[in-house]
PDB file of C-alpha atoms in Angstrom:
ATOM      1  CA  MET S   1      -0.091   0.121   0.036  1.00  0.00           C
ATOM      2  CA  SER S   2       1.356   3.416  -0.756  1.00  0.00           C
ATOM      3  CA  GLU S   3       2.029   6.001   1.667  1.00  0.00           C
ATOM      4  CA  ILE S   4      -0.811   8.311  -0.326  1.00  0.00           C
ATOM      5  CA  GLU S   5      -3.359   5.654   0.227  1.00  0.00           C
ATOM      6  CA  THR S   6      -2.393   5.028   3.782  1.00  0.00           C
ATOM      7  CA  THR S   7      -2.920   8.811   4.414  1.00  0.00           C
ATOM      8  CA  LYS S   8      -6.461   8.899   2.799  1.00  0.00           C
ATOM      9  CA  GLN S   9      -7.595   5.875   4.999  1.00  0.00           C
ATOM     10  CA  VAL S  10      -6.175   7.517   8.207  1.00  0.00           C
ATOM     11  CA  ALA S  11      -8.172  10.769   7.147  1.00  0.00           C
ATOM     12  CA  ARG S  12     -11.225   9.049   6.463  1.00  0.00           C
ATOM     13  CA  ARG S  13     -11.250   7.244   9.841  1.00  0.00           C
ATOM     14  CA  THR S  14     -10.549  10.366  11.497  1.00  0.00           C
ATOM     15  CA  VAL S  15     -13.392  12.101   9.873  1.00  0.00           C
ATOM     16  CA  LEU S  16     -15.703   9.184  10.532  1.00  0.00           C
ATOM     17  CA  LYS S  17     -14.749   9.187  14.189  1.00  0.00           C
ATOM     18  CA  GLY S  18     -15.472  12.989  14.444  1.00  0.00           C
ATOM     19  CA  ALA S  19     -18.744  12.256  12.981  1.00  0.00           C
ATOM     20  CA  ALA S  20     -19.735   9.683  15.396  1.00  0.00           C
ATOM     21  CA  TRP S  21     -18.941  11.639  18.419  1.00  0.00           C
ATOM     22  CA  SER S  22     -20.609  14.887  17.108  1.00  0.00           C
ATOM     23  CA  VAL S  23     -24.234  13.097  16.726  1.00  0.00           C
ATOM     24  CA  PRO S  24     -24.716  12.870  20.563  1.00  0.00           C
ATOM     25  CA  VAL S  25     -23.489  16.218  21.132  1.00  0.00           C
ATOM     26  CA  VAL S  26     -26.079  17.527  18.868  1.00  0.00           C
ATOM     27  CA  ALA S  27     -28.738  15.522  20.089  1.00  0.00           C
ATOM     28  CA  ALA S  28     -28.017  16.688  23.806  1.00  0.00           C
ATOM     29  CA  ALA S  29     -27.771  20.435  22.698  1.00  0.00           C
ATOM     30  CA  ALA S  30     -31.271  19.879  21.194  1.00  0.00           C
ATOM     31  CA  ALA S  31     -32.914  18.340  24.344  1.00  0.00           C
ATOM     32  CA  THR S  32     -31.309  20.983  26.647  1.00  0.00           C
ATOM     33  CA  PRO S  33     -34.139  23.772  26.058  1.00  0.00           C
ATOM     34  CA  LEU S  34     -36.867  20.965  26.772  1.00  0.00           C
ATOM     35  CA  ALA S  35     -35.302  19.768  29.970  1.00  0.00           C
ATOM     36  CA  SER S  36     -34.858  23.299  30.992  1.00  0.00           C
ATOM     37  CA  ALA S  37     -38.562  24.514  30.660  1.00  0.00           C
ATOM     38  CA  SER S  38     -39.873  23.474  33.829  1.00  0.00           C
ATOM     39  CA  VAL S  39     -43.318  24.413  35.182  1.00  0.00           C
ATOM     40  CA  PRO S  40     -43.139  27.153  37.554  1.00  0.00           C
ATOM     41  CA  ALA S  41     -44.325  26.527  41.145  1.00  0.00           C
ATOM     42  CA  CYS S  42     -47.687  27.679  42.250  1.00  0.00           C
ATOM     43  CA  PRO S  43     -47.640  31.027  44.122  1.00  0.00           C
ATOM     44  CA  THR S  44     -48.328  31.467  47.569  1.00  0.00           C
ATOM     45  CA  CYS S  45     -49.121  34.973  47.547  1.00  0.00           C
ATOM     46  CA  ILE S  46     -52.713  34.523  46.592  1.00  0.00           C
ATOM     47  CA  LYS S  47     -54.802  34.796  49.681  1.00  0.00           C
ATOM     48  CA  ALA S  48     -58.444  34.941  51.030  1.00  0.00           C
ATOM     49  CA  GLY S  49     -59.649  38.351  49.992  1.00  0.00           C
ATOM     50  CA  LEU S  50     -62.199  41.005  50.727  1.00  0.00           C
ATOM     51  CA  PRO S  51     -63.016  44.020  48.308  1.00  0.00           C
ATOM     52  CA  ILE S  52     -61.511  47.411  49.286  1.00  0.00           C
ATOM     53  CA  VAL S  53     -64.087  50.266  49.398  1.00  0.00           C
ATOM     54  CA  GLY S  54     -62.987  53.668  49.947  1.00  0.00           C
ATOM     55  CA  GLY S  55     -59.702  52.507  51.192  1.00  0.00           C
ATOM     56  CA  LEU S  56     -61.138  50.366  53.839  1.00  0.00           C
ATOM     57  CA  ILE S  57     -61.397  46.444  53.600  1.00  0.00           C
ATOM     58  CA  ALA S  58     -65.294  45.640  53.412  1.00  0.00           C
ATOM     59  CA  GLY S  59     -65.607  42.471  55.244  1.00  0.00           C
ATOM     60  CA  ALA S  60     -69.298  43.172  56.588  1.00  0.00           C
ATOM     61  CA  TRP S  61     -72.027  40.534  55.756  1.00  0.00           C
ATOM     62  CA  THR S  62     -75.512  39.886  56.940  1.00  0.00           C
ATOM     63  CA  SER S  63     -77.904  36.855  56.477  1.00  0.00           C
ATOM     64  CA  VAL S  64     -81.343  36.504  57.569  1.00  0.00           C
ATOM     65  CA  ALA S  65     -82.699  32.991  58.835  1.00  0.00           C
ATOM     66  CA  LEU S  66     -86.444  32.250  58.527  1.00  0.00           C
ATOM     67  CA  VAL S  67     -86.449  28.990  60.807  1.00  0.00           C
ATOM     68  CA  ALA S  68     -88.899  26.289  60.428  1.00  0.00           C
ATOM     69  CA  GLY S  69     -88.536  23.003  62.361  1.00  0.00           C
ATOM     70  CA  ASN S  70     -85.461  24.322  63.861  1.00  0.00           C
ATOM     71  CA  LYS S  71     -83.730  24.324  60.296  1.00  0.00           C
ATOM     72  CA  ALA S  72     -83.034  27.507  58.209  1.00  0.00           C
ATOM     73  CA  THR S  73     -81.336  28.556  55.028  1.00  0.00           C
ATOM     74  CA  LEU S  74     -78.255  31.094  55.293  1.00  0.00           C
ATOM     75  CA  ALA S  75     -77.146  33.171  52.315  1.00  0.00           C
ATOM     76  CA  PHE S  76     -73.838  34.673  52.328  1.00  0.00           C
ATOM     77  CA  PRO S  77     -73.436  37.786  49.897  1.00  0.00           C
ATOM     78  CA  ASN S  78     -70.817  37.987  47.189  1.00  0.00           C
ATOM     79  CA  VAL S  79     -68.056  39.708  49.421  1.00  0.00           C
ATOM     80  CA  PHE S  80     -65.334  36.969  49.209  1.00  0.00           C
ATOM     81  CA  GLY S  81     -62.822  36.493  46.769  1.00  0.00           C
ATOM     82  CA  LEU S  82     -59.209  35.926  45.766  1.00  0.00           C
ATOM     83  CA  ASP S  83     -56.674  38.457  46.695  1.00  0.00           C
ATOM     84  CA  ALA S  84     -53.236  38.618  44.821  1.00  0.00           C
ATOM     85  CA  THR S  85     -52.290  42.229  45.454  1.00  0.00           C
ATOM     86  CA  ALA S  86     -49.369  41.172  47.637  1.00  0.00           C
ATOM     87  CA  CYS S  87     -47.773  39.221  44.685  1.00  0.00           C
ATOM     88  CA  GLY S  88     -45.961  42.117  43.419  1.00  0.00           C
ATOM     89  CA  ILE S  89     -42.985  41.966  41.105  1.00  0.00           C
ATOM     90  CA  SER S  90     -42.258  38.239  42.059  1.00  0.00           C
ATOM     91  CA  TRP S  91     -45.364  37.281  40.093  1.00  0.00           C
ATOM     92  CA  THR S  92     -45.021  39.298  37.171  1.00  0.00           C
ATOM     93  CA  ASN S  93     -41.577  38.065  36.482  1.00  0.00           C
ATOM     94  CA  ILE S  94     -43.121  34.443  36.099  1.00  0.00           C
ATOM     95  CA  PHE S  95     -46.919  35.125  35.338  1.00  0.00           C
ATOM     96  CA  GLN S  96     -49.084  37.071  33.384  1.00  0.00           C
ATOM     97  CA  PRO S  97     -51.191  39.754  35.615  1.00  0.00           C
ATOM     98  CA  ALA S  98     -54.581  38.380  34.654  1.00  0.00           C
ATOM     99  CA  PHE S  99     -55.834  34.817  35.900  1.00  0.00           C
ATOM    100  CA  THR S 100     -59.023  32.821  35.922  1.00  0.00           C
ATOM    101  CA  TYR S 101     -60.589  30.327  38.674  1.00  0.00           C
ATOM    102  CA  VAL S 102     -63.244  27.821  39.094  1.00  0.00           C
ATOM    103  CA  VAL S 103     -64.943  27.765  42.749  1.00  0.00           C
ATOM    104  CA  LEU S 104     -65.098  24.116  43.538  1.00  0.00           C
ATOM    105  CA  SER S 105     -66.730  23.958  47.022  1.00  0.00           C
ATOM    106  CA  ALA S 106     -67.995  26.212  49.792  1.00  0.00           C
ATOM    107  CA  THR S 107     -68.215  25.212  53.316  1.00  0.00           C
ATOM    108  CA  LEU S 108     -69.873  26.992  56.365  1.00  0.00           C
ATOM    109  CA  THR S 109     -68.702  25.961  59.917  1.00  0.00           C
ATOM    110  CA  MET S 110     -71.042  26.959  62.456  1.00  0.00           C
ATOM    111  CA  SER S 111     -69.841  27.722  66.011  1.00  0.00           C
ATOM    112  CA  ASP S 112     -71.209  24.379  67.314  1.00  0.00           C
ATOM    113  CA  ASN S 113     -68.722  22.756  64.554  1.00  0.00           C
ATOM    114  CA  ASN S 114     -71.733  21.687  62.433  1.00  0.00           C
ATOM    115  CA  THR S 115     -70.593  21.910  58.669  1.00  0.00           C
ATOM    116  CA  TYR S 116     -72.864  22.801  55.622  1.00  0.00           C
ATOM    117  CA  THR S 117     -72.046  22.915  51.932  1.00  0.00           C
ATOM    118  CA  SER S 118     -73.313  25.429  49.166  1.00  0.00           C
ATOM    119  CA  ALA S 119     -74.309  24.027  45.724  1.00  0.00           C
ATOM    120  CA  VAL S 120     -74.758  27.810  44.831  1.00  0.00           C
ATOM    121  CA  GLY S 121     -72.241  30.374  44.197  1.00  0.00           C
ATOM    122  CA  LEU S 122     -69.935  27.568  42.256  1.00  0.00           C
ATOM    123  CA  GLY S 123     -68.575  28.450  38.834  1.00  0.00           C
ATOM    124  CA  ALA S 124     -65.872  30.438  36.954  1.00  0.00           C
ATOM    125  CA  GLY S 125     -64.390  33.799  37.843  1.00  0.00           C
ATOM    126  CA  ALA S 126     -61.466  35.993  37.030  1.00  0.00           C
ATOM    127  CA  GLY S 127     -58.898  38.027  38.882  1.00  0.00           C
ATOM    128  CA  ASN S 128     -55.731  40.383  38.500  1.00  0.00           C
ATOM    129  CA  ILE S 129     -52.988  41.119  40.826  1.00  0.00           C
ATOM    130  CA  SER S 130     -54.198  44.488  41.048  1.00  0.00           C
ATOM    131  CA  THR S 131     -57.712  43.765  42.596  1.00  0.00           C
ATOM    132  CA  VAL S 132     -59.617  41.426  44.454  1.00  0.00           C
ATOM    133  CA  GLY S 133     -61.336  38.939  42.258  1.00  0.00           C
ATOM    134  CA  LEU S 134     -64.700  38.261  43.648  1.00  0.00           C
ATOM    135  CA  PHE S 135     -66.407  34.971  43.500  1.00  0.00           C
ATOM    136  CA  PRO S 136     -69.132  34.404  40.855  1.00  0.00           C
ATOM    137  CA  GLY S 137     -72.038  34.676  43.396  1.00  0.00           C
ATOM    138  CA  ALA S 138     -73.585  34.297  46.767  1.00  0.00           C
ATOM    139  CA  PHE S 139     -73.287  30.908  48.669  1.00  0.00           C
ATOM    140  CA  ILE S 140     -76.294  29.479  49.957  1.00  0.00           C
ATOM    141  CA  PHE S 141     -76.316  26.774  52.793  1.00  0.00           C
ATOM    142  CA  THR S 142     -79.667  24.845  53.567  1.00  0.00           C
ATOM    143  CA  ASN S 143     -80.737  22.865  56.534  1.00  0.00           C
ATOM    144  CA  VAL S 144     -78.779  24.709  58.983  1.00  0.00           C
ATOM    145  CA  ALA S 145     -79.757  23.522  62.521  1.00  0.00           C
ATOM    146  CA  LEU S 146     -80.669  26.520  64.644  1.00  0.00           C
ATOM    147  CA  PRO S 147     -82.061  25.401  68.347  1.00  0.00           C
ATOM    148  CA  ASN S 148     -84.771  27.493  70.302  1.00  0.00           C
ATOM    149  CA  GLY S 149     -83.496  30.329  71.837  1.00  0.00           C
ATOM    150  CA  GLY S 150     -82.591  34.164  70.860  1.00  0.00           C
ATOM    151  CA  SER S 151     -81.234  37.452  71.785  1.00  0.00           C
ATOM    152  CA  ALA S 152     -82.818  40.861  71.307  1.00  0.00           C
ATOM    153  CA  ILE S 153     -79.609  42.882  70.894  1.00  0.00           C
ATOM    154  CA  GLY S 154     -77.085  40.169  71.036  1.00  0.00           C
ATOM    155  CA  ILE S 155     -76.967  39.935  74.794  1.00  0.00           C
ATOM    156  CA  PRO S 156     -76.902  37.118  75.863  1.00  0.00           C
ATOM    157  CA  PRO S 157     -75.442  35.854  72.636  1.00  0.00           C
ATOM    158  CA  TYR S 158     -77.353  33.250  70.777  1.00  0.00           C
ATOM    159  CA  ALA S 159     -75.555  30.172  69.459  1.00  0.00           C
ATOM    160  CA  PRO S 160     -74.753  28.695  67.101  1.00  0.00           C
ATOM    161  CA  VAL S 161     -73.652  31.551  64.792  1.00  0.00           C
ATOM    162  CA  PRO S 162     -71.541  31.259  61.306  1.00  0.00           C
ATOM    163  CA  LYS S 163     -67.753  30.854  62.548  1.00  0.00           C
ATOM    164  CA  THR S 164     -65.788  30.270  59.431  1.00  0.00           C
ATOM    165  CA  LEU S 165     -66.199  29.954  55.553  1.00  0.00           C
ATOM    166  CA  THR S 166     -63.913  27.624  53.693  1.00  0.00           C
ATOM    167  CA  VAL S 167     -63.744  27.775  49.928  1.00  0.00           C
ATOM    168  CA  THR S 168     -61.751  25.649  47.489  1.00  0.00           C
ATOM    169  CA  VAL S 169     -60.584  27.029  44.118  1.00  0.00           C
ATOM    170  CA  LYS S 170     -58.582  25.843  41.158  1.00  0.00           C
ATOM    171  CA  THR S 171     -56.768  28.850  39.740  1.00  0.00           C
ATOM    172  CA  THR S 172     -55.245  29.001  36.096  1.00  0.00           C
ATOM    173  CA  LEU S 173     -52.109  30.975  35.743  1.00  0.00           C
ATOM    174  CA  GLN S 174     -50.548  31.918  32.590  1.00  0.00           C
ATOM    175  CA  TYR S 175     -46.994  31.958  31.686  1.00  0.00           C
ATOM    176  CA  GLY S 176     -44.649  31.795  28.935  1.00  0.00           C
ATOM    177  CA  LEU S 177     -46.002  31.647  25.198  1.00  0.00           C
ATOM    178  CA  GLY S 178     -49.433  30.179  25.603  1.00  0.00           C
ATOM    179  CA  LEU S 179     -48.257  27.976  28.553  1.00  0.00           C
ATOM    180  CA  SER S 180     -50.393  27.542  31.923  1.00  0.00           C
ATOM    181  CA  VAL S 181     -50.458  25.955  35.285  1.00  0.00           C
ATOM    182  CA  GLU S 182     -53.479  24.954  37.484  1.00  0.00           C
ATOM    183  CA  CYS S 183     -52.927  25.744  41.205  1.00  0.00           C
ATOM    184  CA  PRO S 184     -55.652  24.196  43.864  1.00  0.00           C
ATOM    185  CA  MET S 185     -56.071  26.522  46.730  1.00  0.00           C
ATOM    186  CA  THR S 186     -58.021  26.467  50.296  1.00  0.00           C
ATOM    187  CA  LEU S 187     -58.999  29.989  51.369  1.00  0.00           C
ATOM    188  CA  VAL S 188     -60.772  30.524  54.762  1.00  0.00           C
ATOM    189  CA  TRP S 189     -62.535  33.492  56.217  1.00  0.00           C
ATOM    190  CA  ASN S 190     -63.298  34.025  59.964  1.00  0.00           C
ATOM    191  CA  LEU S 191     -66.863  35.338  60.098  1.00  0.00           C
ATOM    192  CA  HIS S 192     -67.202  36.588  63.651  1.00  0.00           C
ATOM    193  CA  GLY S 193     -70.778  36.184  63.441  1.00  0.00           C
ATOM    194  CA  VAL S 194     -73.597  37.364  66.056  1.00  0.00           C
ATOM    195  CA  ALA S 195     -77.264  36.934  65.843  1.00  0.00           C
ATOM    196  CA  THR S 196     -80.486  38.585  67.289  1.00  0.00           C
ATOM    197  CA  GLY S 197     -84.045  37.348  67.108  1.00  0.00           C
ATOM    198  CA  PHE S 198     -85.617  34.656  68.539  1.00  0.00           C
ATOM    199  CA  VAL S 199     -86.737  30.827  67.832  1.00  0.00           C
ATOM    200  CA  LEU S 200     -89.550  29.702  69.785  1.00  0.00           C
ATOM    201  CA  GLY S 201     -91.183  26.130  69.192  1.00  0.00           C
ATOM    202  CA  GLY S 202     -88.898  25.545  66.159  1.00  0.00           C
ATOM    203  CA  ILE S 203     -90.073  28.489  64.602  1.00  0.00           C
ATOM    204  CA  GLY S 204     -88.611  32.203  64.176  1.00  0.00           C
ATOM    205  CA  THR S 205     -86.383  34.895  62.494  1.00  0.00           C
ATOM    206  CA  LEU S 206     -82.715  35.419  63.433  1.00  0.00           C
ATOM    207  CA  ASN S 207     -80.594  38.065  61.824  1.00  0.00           C
ATOM    208  CA  PHE S 208     -77.058  37.164  61.501  1.00  0.00           C
ATOM    209  CA  SER S 209     -74.243  39.531  60.934  1.00  0.00           C
ATOM    210  CA  GLY S 210     -70.550  40.013  61.348  1.00  0.00           C
ATOM    211  CA  THR S 211     -67.218  41.393  59.774  1.00  0.00           C
ATOM    212  CA  ALA S 212     -65.189  38.731  57.981  1.00  0.00           C
ATOM    213  CA  THR S 213     -61.453  38.698  58.321  1.00  0.00           C
ATOM    214  CA  ALA S 214     -59.175  36.420  56.250  1.00  0.00           C
TER     215      ALA S 214
END
């Protein structure tokens, strides 16, 4: 074999060897962006919110119970929602300002620790990091047990009264180019309820009121 032919074979083996090594390098480089595009963690800055009216948090609520057979229906007005106003720059660096959500459940706990669920007021809504996104509607709780008794001015206090409202939601946050992440959340409000009115023989009217805090 001539020296020229030997040189050509060595050069060809060198090229093939280099090509074999270059294939996985290119493949690894192509896979890197996919591996690094991780889903962001759900933010912890979304809280149980109340609307702000005149610079003050407006958490006042009222509900009238018409009692029959020591049972009544309690309706809670639409003053509850999602508050993302504290998210700030940490949010906008990752997510778009607007978000959507679906209310999955609402549970009322009375001061006697009995709980009731609402089939009303559930559904879709929207919010923004600059505002409190109110829930779609009022919650209505049925068959709430209310014993005989009462109070003219809240003294002595009538029991039971609304204690807490717990709402579960699924929030959808947008990020990147058309990407989204779903974040389940549980929000709780303390209702600080009091009652006036009377229930006698299982029948009566009670006026509940309070100021919710998150």
